[in-house]
mmCIF file of C-alpha atoms and ligand atoms in Angstrom:
data_model
loop_
_atom_site.group_PDB
_atom_site.id
_atom_site.type_symbol
_atom_site.label_atom_id
_atom_site.label_comp_id
_atom_site.label_asym_id
_atom_site.label_seq_id
_atom_site.Cartn_x
_atom_site.Cartn_y
_atom_site.Cartn_z
ATOM 1 C CA MET A 1 39.960 178.480 90.386
ATOM 2 C CA ASN A 2 41.646 176.933 87.345
ATOM 3 C CA ILE A 3 45.360 176.413 88.038
ATOM 4 C CA ILE A 4 47.993 176.734 85.311
ATOM 5 C CA ASN A 5 51.341 175.229 86.263
ATOM 6 C CA PHE A 6 54.505 176.865 84.885
ATOM 7 C CA SER A 7 56.921 174.759 86.963
ATOM 8 C CA ALA A 8 60.156 173.542 85.416
ATOM 9 C CA GLY A 9 59.690 169.926 86.429
ATOM 10 C CA PRO A 10 57.782 168.109 87.700
ATOM 11 C CA CYS A 11 55.546 170.112 85.434
ATOM 12 C CA GLN A 12 52.026 170.424 84.126
ATOM 13 C CA LEU A 13 50.498 167.275 82.648
ATOM 14 C CA SER A 14 47.565 167.260 80.265
ATOM 15 C CA LYS A 15 44.144 166.703 81.850
ATOM 16 C CA SER A 16 43.255 163.917 79.413
ATOM 17 C CA VAL A 17 46.364 161.950 80.447
ATOM 18 C CA LEU A 18 45.568 162.467 84.130
ATOM 19 C CA GLU A 19 41.996 161.264 83.615
ATOM 20 C CA VAL A 20 43.143 157.959 82.059
ATOM 21 C CA ALA A 21 45.790 157.555 84.777
ATOM 22 C CA SER A 22 43.269 158.160 87.550
ATOM 23 C CA LYS A 23 41.163 155.242 86.244
ATOM 24 C CA ASP A 24 44.212 152.998 85.869
ATOM 25 C CA ILE A 25 45.290 153.762 89.436
ATOM 26 C CA ILE A 26 42.111 152.012 90.568
ATOM 27 C CA ASN A 27 41.782 149.319 87.881
ATOM 28 C CA TYR A 28 44.472 148.954 85.216
ATOM 29 C CA ASN A 29 43.269 147.635 81.897
ATOM 30 C CA GLN A 30 40.368 145.713 83.496
ATOM 31 C CA THR A 31 42.767 143.581 85.534
ATOM 32 C CA GLY A 32 41.100 144.507 88.834
ATOM 33 C CA ILE A 33 44.436 145.794 90.197
ATOM 34 C CA SER A 34 46.050 149.218 90.181
ATOM 35 C CA ILE A 35 48.835 150.065 87.720
ATOM 36 C CA CYS A 36 50.880 150.680 90.908
ATOM 37 C CA GLU A 37 50.394 147.025 91.859
ATOM 38 C CA LEU A 38 51.482 145.566 88.530
ATOM 39 C CA SER A 39 54.386 143.141 88.835
ATOM 40 C CA HIS A 40 57.322 143.789 86.525
ATOM 41 C CA HIS A 41 57.525 140.010 85.927
ATOM 42 C CA THR A 42 54.147 139.935 84.137
ATOM 43 C CA GLU A 43 53.675 139.880 80.379
ATOM 44 C CA LEU A 44 51.344 142.844 80.815
ATOM 45 C CA TRP A 45 54.202 144.980 82.164
ATOM 46 C CA LYS A 46 56.676 143.737 79.564
ATOM 47 C CA ASP A 47 54.190 144.621 76.808
ATOM 48 C CA LEU A 48 53.577 148.036 78.310
ATOM 49 C CA TYR A 49 57.320 148.691 78.544
ATOM 50 C CA LYS A 50 57.960 147.575 74.943
ATOM 51 C CA GLU A 51 55.055 149.614 73.626
ATOM 52 C CA THR A 52 56.323 152.686 75.487
ATOM 53 C CA ILE A 53 59.799 152.265 74.020
ATOM 54 C CA VAL A 54 58.367 151.834 70.500
ATOM 55 C CA ASN A 55 56.113 154.892 70.813
ATOM 56 C CA THR A 56 58.850 157.003 72.397
ATOM 57 C CA SER A 57 61.203 156.059 69.553
ATOM 58 C CA GLU A 58 58.538 156.989 67.022
ATOM 59 C CA PHE A 59 57.758 160.305 68.724
ATOM 60 C CA LEU A 60 61.393 161.348 69.158
ATOM 61 C CA GLN A 61 62.400 160.010 65.714
ATOM 62 C CA ILE A 62 65.140 157.816 67.171
ATOM 63 C CA PRO A 63 67.164 156.280 64.312
ATOM 64 C CA GLU A 64 67.975 152.550 63.926
ATOM 65 C CA SER A 65 71.574 153.255 64.926
ATOM 66 C CA HIS A 66 70.435 154.040 68.484
ATOM 67 C CA GLU A 67 68.879 152.079 71.338
ATOM 68 C CA SER A 68 66.709 153.582 74.032
ATOM 69 C CA PHE A 69 65.750 152.442 77.519
ATOM 70 C CA PHE A 70 64.477 153.748 80.824
ATOM 71 C CA MET A 71 66.565 153.657 83.971
ATOM 72 C CA ASN A 72 65.516 154.323 87.555
ATOM 73 C CA GLY A 73 66.565 157.683 88.989
ATOM 74 C CA GLY A 74 66.668 161.180 87.546
ATOM 75 C CA GLY A 75 69.053 163.155 85.381
ATOM 76 C CA THR A 76 71.471 163.653 88.280
ATOM 77 C CA HIS A 77 71.835 159.878 88.617
ATOM 78 C CA GLN A 78 73.077 159.751 85.040
ATOM 79 C CA PHE A 79 75.926 162.207 85.679
ATOM 80 C CA SER A 80 77.618 159.313 87.513
ATOM 81 C CA ALA A 81 76.081 156.478 85.488
ATOM 82 C CA ILE A 82 77.421 157.930 82.233
ATOM 83 C CA CYS A 83 80.972 157.753 83.606
ATOM 84 C CA CYS A 84 80.495 154.254 85.017
ATOM 85 C CA ASN A 85 79.225 152.980 81.671
ATOM 86 C CA LEU A 86 81.311 154.952 79.198
ATOM 87 C CA CYS A 87 84.741 155.482 80.685
ATOM 88 C CA SER A 88 87.289 154.337 83.208
ATOM 89 C CA SER A 89 89.172 156.153 85.974
ATOM 90 C CA ARG A 90 92.021 156.679 83.441
ATOM 91 C CA SER A 91 89.744 158.507 81.004
ATOM 92 C CA LYS A 92 89.759 162.196 80.212
ATOM 93 C CA ILE A 93 86.566 163.930 79.179
ATOM 94 C CA GLN A 94 85.670 167.456 78.080
ATOM 95 C CA VAL A 95 82.683 169.233 79.642
ATOM 96 C CA LEU A 96 81.181 172.447 78.291
ATOM 97 C CA VAL A 97 79.884 174.346 81.309
ATOM 98 C CA THR A 98 77.171 176.878 80.489
ATOM 99 C CA GLY A 99 75.122 176.921 83.689
ATOM 100 C CA PHE A 100 73.934 175.156 86.796
ATOM 101 C CA TRP A 101 73.274 171.684 85.353
ATOM 102 C CA SER A 102 76.418 171.290 83.291
ATOM 103 C CA GLN A 103 78.430 172.591 86.272
ATOM 104 C CA LYS A 104 76.788 169.978 88.465
ATOM 105 C CA ALA A 105 77.520 167.288 85.903
ATOM 106 C CA ALA A 106 81.195 168.362 85.654
ATOM 107 C CA SER A 107 81.621 168.200 89.456
ATOM 108 C CA GLU A 108 79.992 164.800 89.655
ATOM 109 C CA MET A 109 81.944 163.386 86.715
ATOM 110 C CA SER A 110 85.228 164.531 88.216
ATOM 111 C CA LYS A 111 84.691 161.892 90.923
ATOM 112 C CA PHE A 112 85.076 159.229 88.229
ATOM 113 C CA CYS A 113 87.602 160.494 85.685
ATOM 114 C CA LYS A 114 89.644 163.508 84.651
ATOM 115 C CA VAL A 115 87.368 166.365 83.600
ATOM 116 C CA VAL A 116 88.538 169.280 81.470
ATOM 117 C CA VAL A 117 86.079 172.165 81.796
ATOM 118 C CA VAL A 118 85.508 174.517 78.889
ATOM 119 C CA ASN A 119 83.243 177.566 79.130
ATOM 120 C CA LYS A 120 82.849 178.528 75.480
ATOM 121 C CA GLU A 121 81.799 176.306 72.612
ATOM 122 C CA SER A 122 84.601 177.737 70.456
ATOM 123 C CA ASP A 123 87.158 176.413 72.979
ATOM 124 C CA LEU A 124 86.082 172.783 72.598
ATOM 125 C CA VAL A 125 88.783 170.553 71.139
ATOM 126 C CA ASP A 126 88.171 167.630 68.803
ATOM 127 C CA SER A 127 90.869 165.323 70.169
ATOM 128 C CA CYS A 128 91.155 161.571 70.693
ATOM 129 C CA GLU A 129 92.616 162.429 74.104
ATOM 130 C CA TYR A 130 89.019 162.696 75.248
ATOM 131 C CA ASP A 131 86.609 159.799 75.595
ATOM 132 C CA PHE A 132 83.710 162.174 74.993
ATOM 133 C CA THR A 133 82.485 165.766 75.173
ATOM 134 C CA TYR A 134 79.542 166.448 77.436
ATOM 135 C CA TYR A 135 77.202 169.456 77.328
ATOM 136 C CA CYS A 136 73.681 170.516 78.268
ATOM 137 C CA GLU A 137 71.456 171.519 75.348
ATOM 138 C CA ASN A 138 69.133 173.613 77.514
ATOM 139 C CA GLU A 139 70.115 175.009 80.915
ATOM 140 C CA THR A 140 66.781 174.852 82.708
ATOM 141 C CA THR A 141 67.576 177.227 85.560
ATOM 142 C CA ILE A 142 68.607 180.257 83.474
ATOM 143 C CA GLY A 143 66.821 179.399 80.216
ATOM 144 C CA PHE A 144 69.903 179.149 77.980
ATOM 145 C CA GLU A 145 69.543 176.926 74.913
ATOM 146 C CA PHE A 146 71.762 175.809 72.060
ATOM 147 C CA ARG A 147 68.920 176.372 69.644
ATOM 148 C CA ASN A 148 70.406 174.298 66.813
ATOM 149 C CA GLY A 149 72.597 172.079 68.942
ATOM 150 C CA LEU A 150 76.354 172.615 68.930
ATOM 151 C CA ASN A 151 78.299 173.528 65.815
ATOM 152 C CA PHE A 152 81.070 171.435 67.357
ATOM 153 C CA ASN A 153 80.721 168.004 65.802
ATOM 154 C CA PRO A 154 83.734 165.928 66.857
ATOM 155 C CA ILE A 155 85.053 163.035 64.816
ATOM 156 C CA ASN A 156 87.724 161.883 67.298
ATOM 157 C CA HIS A 157 85.311 161.174 70.124
ATOM 158 C CA PHE A 158 81.557 161.274 70.658
ATOM 159 C CA LEU A 159 79.058 163.736 72.151
ATOM 160 C CA VAL A 160 77.019 163.134 75.293
ATOM 161 C CA CYS A 161 74.138 165.510 75.837
ATOM 162 C CA ASP A 162 71.773 166.377 78.681
ATOM 163 C CA MET A 163 68.451 167.151 76.987
ATOM 164 C CA CYS A 164 66.296 166.913 80.125
ATOM 165 C CA SER A 165 64.302 170.089 79.591
ATOM 166 C CA ILE A 166 64.173 170.228 75.794
ATOM 167 C CA LEU A 167 63.764 166.689 74.407
ATOM 168 C CA GLY A 168 60.333 166.430 72.780
ATOM 169 C CA SER A 169 60.047 170.190 72.159
ATOM 170 C CA LYS A 170 62.185 170.295 69.040
ATOM 171 C CA ILE A 171 63.466 168.095 66.259
ATOM 172 C CA VAL A 172 66.941 166.810 67.109
ATOM 173 C CA ASP A 173 69.330 164.963 64.809
ATOM 174 C CA ILE A 174 69.916 162.078 67.224
ATOM 175 C CA LYS A 175 72.465 160.439 64.886
ATOM 176 C CA LYS A 176 74.979 163.140 65.869
ATOM 177 C CA TYR A 177 75.088 161.951 69.484
ATOM 178 C CA GLY A 178 76.738 159.081 71.269
ATOM 179 C CA VAL A 179 74.339 159.418 74.183
ATOM 180 C CA ILE A 180 71.368 161.619 75.053
ATOM 181 C CA LEU A 181 69.717 161.598 78.449
ATOM 182 C CA SER A 182 66.442 163.055 79.596
ATOM 183 C CA SER A 183 64.820 162.655 82.969
ATOM 184 C CA LEU A 184 61.123 161.923 82.566
ATOM 185 C CA SER A 185 59.879 164.770 84.756
ATOM 186 C CA LYS A 186 59.507 167.322 81.949
ATOM 187 C CA ASN A 187 57.986 166.774 78.500
ATOM 188 C CA LEU A 188 57.943 163.016 78.693
ATOM 189 C CA GLY A 189 56.303 161.979 81.930
ATOM 190 C CA ILE A 190 56.825 162.207 85.667
ATOM 191 C CA SER A 191 59.882 161.886 87.902
ATOM 192 C CA GLY A 192 61.315 158.492 88.786
ATOM 193 C CA SER A 193 63.215 157.442 85.672
ATOM 194 C CA THR A 194 65.376 158.751 82.873
ATOM 195 C CA LEU A 195 65.291 157.999 79.169
ATOM 196 C CA ILE A 196 68.699 157.111 77.760
ATOM 197 C CA ILE A 197 69.266 157.069 74.022
ATOM 198 C CA ALA A 198 72.608 155.573 73.078
ATOM 199 C CA ASN A 199 74.383 154.665 69.888
ATOM 200 C CA LYS A 200 74.294 150.848 69.773
ATOM 201 C CA GLU A 201 78.056 150.666 69.222
ATOM 202 C CA LEU A 202 78.653 152.290 72.617
ATOM 203 C CA LEU A 203 76.515 149.764 74.410
ATOM 204 C CA SER A 204 78.983 147.001 73.697
ATOM 205 C CA TYR A 205 81.793 149.066 75.221
ATOM 206 C CA GLN A 206 84.203 146.707 76.970
ATOM 207 C CA ASN A 207 86.134 149.082 79.206
ATOM 208 C CA ARG A 208 83.732 148.640 82.130
ATOM 209 C CA GLU A 209 85.105 148.295 85.646
ATOM 210 C CA ASN A 210 83.043 146.785 88.423
ATOM 211 C CA ILE A 211 79.974 148.936 87.886
ATOM 212 C CA PRO A 212 77.634 149.134 90.900
ATOM 213 C CA ILE A 213 74.352 147.593 89.818
ATOM 214 C CA VAL A 214 72.382 150.794 90.396
ATOM 215 C CA MET A 215 74.677 152.569 87.920
ATOM 216 C CA ASP A 216 74.868 149.831 85.311
ATOM 217 C CA TRP A 217 72.872 150.407 82.108
ATOM 218 C CA ALA A 218 73.001 146.739 81.052
ATOM 219 C CA PRO A 219 70.348 145.264 83.407
ATOM 220 C CA TYR A 220 67.952 148.056 82.414
ATOM 221 C CA LEU A 221 68.579 147.400 78.759
ATOM 222 C CA ASN A 222 67.733 143.713 79.014
ATOM 223 C CA LEU A 223 65.019 144.118 81.670
ATOM 224 C CA THR A 224 66.830 142.126 84.325
ATOM 225 C CA GLY A 225 67.453 145.078 86.597
ATOM 226 C CA PRO A 226 65.948 146.261 89.855
ATOM 227 C CA THR A 227 62.174 146.819 89.989
ATOM 228 C CA PRO A 228 61.488 149.546 87.440
ATOM 229 C CA SER A 229 59.879 152.814 88.386
ATOM 230 C CA ILE A 230 56.580 151.652 86.901
ATOM 231 C CA MET A 231 54.541 154.798 87.343
ATOM 232 C CA SER A 232 56.945 157.148 85.586
ATOM 233 C CA ILE A 233 57.288 154.819 82.600
ATOM 234 C CA TYR A 234 53.525 154.209 82.479
ATOM 235 C CA MET A 235 52.852 157.984 82.515
ATOM 236 C CA THR A 236 55.406 158.454 79.746
ATOM 237 C CA GLY A 237 53.544 155.844 77.721
ATOM 238 C CA LEU A 238 50.296 157.812 78.025
ATOM 239 C CA ASN A 239 51.964 161.142 77.345
ATOM 240 C CA VAL A 240 53.868 159.998 74.303
ATOM 241 C CA LYS A 241 50.745 158.423 72.753
ATOM 242 C CA ARG A 242 48.918 161.694 73.196
ATOM 243 C CA MET A 243 51.790 163.710 71.721
ATOM 244 C CA ILE A 244 51.849 161.436 68.657
ATOM 245 C CA GLU A 245 48.067 161.823 68.233
ATOM 246 C CA ARG A 246 48.365 165.597 68.416
ATOM 247 C CA GLY A 247 50.816 165.744 65.532
ATOM 248 C CA GLY A 248 54.130 164.410 66.774
ATOM 249 C CA LEU A 249 57.466 166.125 67.126
ATOM 250 C CA GLN A 250 56.989 168.573 64.244
ATOM 251 C CA TYR A 251 53.795 169.829 65.885
ATOM 252 C CA TYR A 252 55.569 170.445 69.219
ATOM 253 C CA ASP A 253 58.607 171.964 67.529
ATOM 254 C CA ASP A 254 56.289 174.506 65.864
ATOM 255 C CA LEU A 255 54.160 175.014 68.973
ATOM 256 C CA SER A 256 57.121 175.615 71.273
ATOM 257 C CA LEU A 257 58.428 178.272 68.872
ATOM 258 C CA VAL A 258 55.032 179.948 68.646
ATOM 259 C CA LYS A 259 54.701 179.991 72.448
ATOM 260 C CA SER A 260 58.224 181.191 73.219
ATOM 261 C CA ASN A 261 58.251 183.805 70.411
ATOM 262 C CA LEU A 262 54.962 185.194 71.687
ATOM 263 C CA PHE A 263 56.356 185.468 75.198
ATOM 264 C CA TYR A 264 59.721 186.983 74.273
ATOM 265 C CA GLU A 265 57.974 189.449 71.981
ATOM 266 C CA TYR A 266 55.695 190.505 74.817
ATOM 267 C CA ILE A 267 58.505 191.133 77.288
ATOM 268 C CA ASP A 268 60.711 192.827 74.674
ATOM 269 C CA ASN A 269 57.858 195.245 73.958
ATOM 270 C CA SER A 270 57.150 196.002 77.616
ATOM 271 C CA ASN A 271 59.465 199.066 77.654
ATOM 272 C CA GLY A 272 61.805 197.450 80.164
ATOM 273 C CA PHE A 273 59.062 196.504 82.619
ATOM 274 C CA TYR A 274 59.821 192.810 82.071
ATOM 275 C CA VAL A 275 63.441 191.927 81.247
ATOM 276 C CA ASN A 276 65.139 188.756 79.947
ATOM 277 C CA ASN A 277 68.956 188.827 80.081
ATOM 278 C CA ILE A 278 69.840 185.846 77.896
ATOM 279 C CA PRO A 279 71.503 186.615 74.511
ATOM 280 C CA LYS A 280 68.801 186.298 71.840
ATOM 281 C CA GLN A 281 70.452 183.433 69.975
ATOM 282 C CA HIS A 282 70.472 181.394 73.197
ATOM 283 C CA ARG A 283 66.999 182.140 74.495
ATOM 284 C CA SER A 284 65.342 178.919 75.515
ATOM 285 C CA ARG A 285 62.048 177.852 74.000
ATOM 286 C CA THR A 286 61.065 175.874 77.094
ATOM 287 C CA ASN A 287 62.371 177.758 80.155
ATOM 288 C CA ILE A 288 62.197 181.534 80.229
ATOM 289 C CA THR A 289 63.702 183.694 82.966
ATOM 290 C CA PHE A 290 62.689 187.312 83.438
ATOM 291 C CA SER A 291 62.641 189.950 86.128
ATOM 292 C CA VAL A 292 60.089 192.649 86.770
ATOM 293 C CA LYS A 293 61.553 196.157 86.588
ATOM 294 C CA ASP A 294 64.938 194.529 87.236
ATOM 295 C CA SER A 295 63.998 194.265 90.918
ATOM 296 C CA GLN A 296 64.007 191.244 93.182
ATOM 297 C CA ASN A 297 61.243 192.689 95.371
ATOM 298 C CA ILE A 298 58.923 193.573 92.513
ATOM 299 C CA SER A 299 59.574 190.157 90.950
ATOM 300 C CA SER A 300 58.520 188.485 94.232
ATOM 301 C CA LEU A 301 55.434 190.670 94.374
ATOM 302 C CA PHE A 302 54.671 189.539 90.838
ATOM 303 C CA THR A 303 55.043 185.805 91.567
ATOM 304 C CA ASN A 304 52.857 186.123 94.680
ATOM 305 C CA LYS A 305 50.140 187.917 92.776
ATOM 306 C CA ALA A 306 50.426 185.420 89.908
ATOM 307 C CA LYS A 307 49.840 182.596 92.391
ATOM 308 C CA LEU A 308 46.732 184.284 93.774
ATOM 309 C CA ASN A 309 45.435 184.381 90.204
ATOM 310 C CA GLY A 310 46.058 180.673 89.578
ATOM 311 C CA PHE A 311 49.450 180.897 87.800
ATOM 312 C CA ILE A 312 51.821 178.769 89.860
ATOM 313 C CA GLY A 313 55.511 177.886 89.487
ATOM 314 C CA THR A 314 56.652 181.314 88.233
ATOM 315 C CA ALA A 315 59.462 181.926 90.755
ATOM 316 C CA HIS A 316 63.136 181.679 89.791
ATOM 317 C CA HIS A 317 65.183 178.536 90.487
ATOM 318 C CA PRO A 318 66.972 178.823 93.862
ATOM 319 C CA SER A 319 70.348 178.795 92.079
ATOM 320 C CA ASN A 320 69.613 181.722 89.758
ATOM 321 C CA PRO A 321 71.495 184.803 90.994
ATOM 322 C CA ASP A 322 69.080 187.108 89.143
ATOM 323 C CA LYS A 323 66.299 186.086 91.561
ATOM 324 C CA GLY A 324 63.503 187.051 89.238
ATOM 325 C CA CYS A 325 60.878 184.847 87.676
ATOM 326 C CA ARG A 326 60.893 181.816 85.419
ATOM 327 C CA ILE A 327 58.178 180.088 83.458
ATOM 328 C CA SER A 328 58.393 176.772 81.645
ATOM 329 C CA LEU A 329 56.560 176.157 78.405
ATOM 330 C CA TYR A 330 56.652 172.381 78.091
ATOM 331 C CA ASN A 331 54.413 170.485 75.700
ATOM 332 C CA ALA A 332 51.396 170.072 77.985
ATOM 333 C CA LEU A 333 51.150 173.819 78.472
ATOM 334 C CA GLU A 334 48.685 175.123 75.872
ATOM 335 C CA LEU A 335 49.026 178.342 73.874
ATOM 336 C CA ASP A 336 45.763 179.595 75.334
ATOM 337 C CA GLU A 337 47.123 179.115 78.868
ATOM 338 C CA LEU A 338 50.163 181.189 78.000
ATOM 339 C CA THR A 339 47.921 183.898 76.537
ATOM 340 C CA GLN A 340 45.986 184.014 79.819
ATOM 341 C CA PHE A 341 49.276 184.510 81.651
ATOM 342 C CA ILE A 342 50.396 187.292 79.304
ATOM 343 C CA ASN A 343 47.037 189.034 79.894
ATOM 344 C CA PHE A 344 47.699 188.779 83.612
ATOM 345 C CA MET A 345 51.194 190.258 83.119
ATOM 346 C CA GLU A 346 49.723 193.157 81.206
ATOM 347 C CA SER A 347 47.172 193.916 83.907
ATOM 348 C CA PHE A 348 49.909 193.664 86.583
ATOM 349 C CA LYS A 349 51.962 196.175 84.607
ATOM 350 C CA ILE A 350 49.067 198.599 84.144
ATOM 351 C CA ASP A 351 48.141 198.433 87.864
ATOM 352 C CA PHE A 352 51.765 198.854 88.946
ATOM 353 C CA GLU A 353 52.329 201.850 86.689
ATOM 354 C CA LYS A 354 49.054 203.446 87.785
ATOM 355 C CA ASN A 355 50.016 203.151 91.464
ATOM 356 C CA SER A 356 53.600 204.346 91.248
HETATM 357 N N1 PMP B 1 69.668 168.374 83.795
HETATM 358 C C1 PMP B 1 68.759 169.345 83.584
HETATM 359 C C2 PMP B 1 68.932 170.217 82.375
HETATM 360 C C3 PMP B 1 67.677 169.511 84.457
HETATM 361 O O1 PMP B 1 66.788 170.469 84.233
HETATM 362 C C4 PMP B 1 67.567 168.635 85.560
HETATM 363 C C5 PMP B 1 66.429 168.703 86.550
HETATM 364 N N2 PMP B 1 65.572 169.609 86.576
HETATM 365 C C6 PMP B 1 68.545 167.661 85.751
HETATM 366 C C7 PMP B 1 69.578 167.547 84.852
HETATM 367 C C8 PMP B 1 68.519 166.739 86.927
HETATM 368 O O2 PMP B 1 67.452 165.887 86.835
HETATM 369 P P1 PMP B 1 66.851 165.200 88.172
HETATM 370 O O3 PMP B 1 66.286 166.305 89.009
HETATM 371 O O4 PMP B 1 65.819 164.301 87.586
HETATM 372 O O5 PMP B 1 67.939 164.498 88.853
#
């Protein structure tokens, strides 16, 4: 049976990328060794790293004002690393909490500095009291997105943004941000590392206190750090090349809107059989939560049946109190695969209504 993977991350990868990777796992670039055996001291690795950074910058349209690099560890690692690199224990920061991931970030950051939590964008304050404002552009667990970023555009401090589950699916004006982070386990690649995009001016920040080496951005920036997570960066290199060939960021911006609009339209027209509770202006284009007949039991029945039909990863995130379903529509998930899933949903609905 053909499997279609709707997981939120790690997520579906394109078959063509996996085919190249499977060859390189045995014999990378005719070297006779596996990509997993490649030493990070070799020119081959340094070239691969540089090429991946160049292609990622091209794909994401990263401006000259910003530097990008990969760092070991996932998005969670950066909740602490951001504080270690950008502020001191005397700092005060503002965190907009809109869901599970920004809440987690706020708790973690409060171990390093004073955190002021705000729950509504309109309550954010543009004050030089704060070193920065932090928010999450797309809350993966509930599927809540700031579709056009924040309207809040501070001039007295900078913005730090978690774009883990949205970067690469829409055009973003990177110039507006001090720092953007995205773990590689979604659109970009596989788990193991995180992409950090930072305004160059922030990277010369002097107020750094005794940063533990595993939190310090500097050794990753100048490639003198611990052994890099080679496989996740290598996979990102393959993925990004493919995404450029397919039409780049504009193509995926359009495609993610087509896919998510199609899906929301289907559930909105299901006469309440499938329900999404997120306000329309905040509906995510990459992670969509829904319940079946507003019932936890029927939603579980649905995810089990979906699995039997080859559609995996459709259950809710463990933290979501709605306990329904969730699908993720990242870039490697094709429109045709979504259409197959919608056809399955329709036949589930018809069968359910016939039998009840
Ligand atoms: N932020 C968001 C929005 C996420 O979706 C995730 C992970 N799914 C994280 C942060 C944490 O990333 P990681 O699991 O790589 O630590």
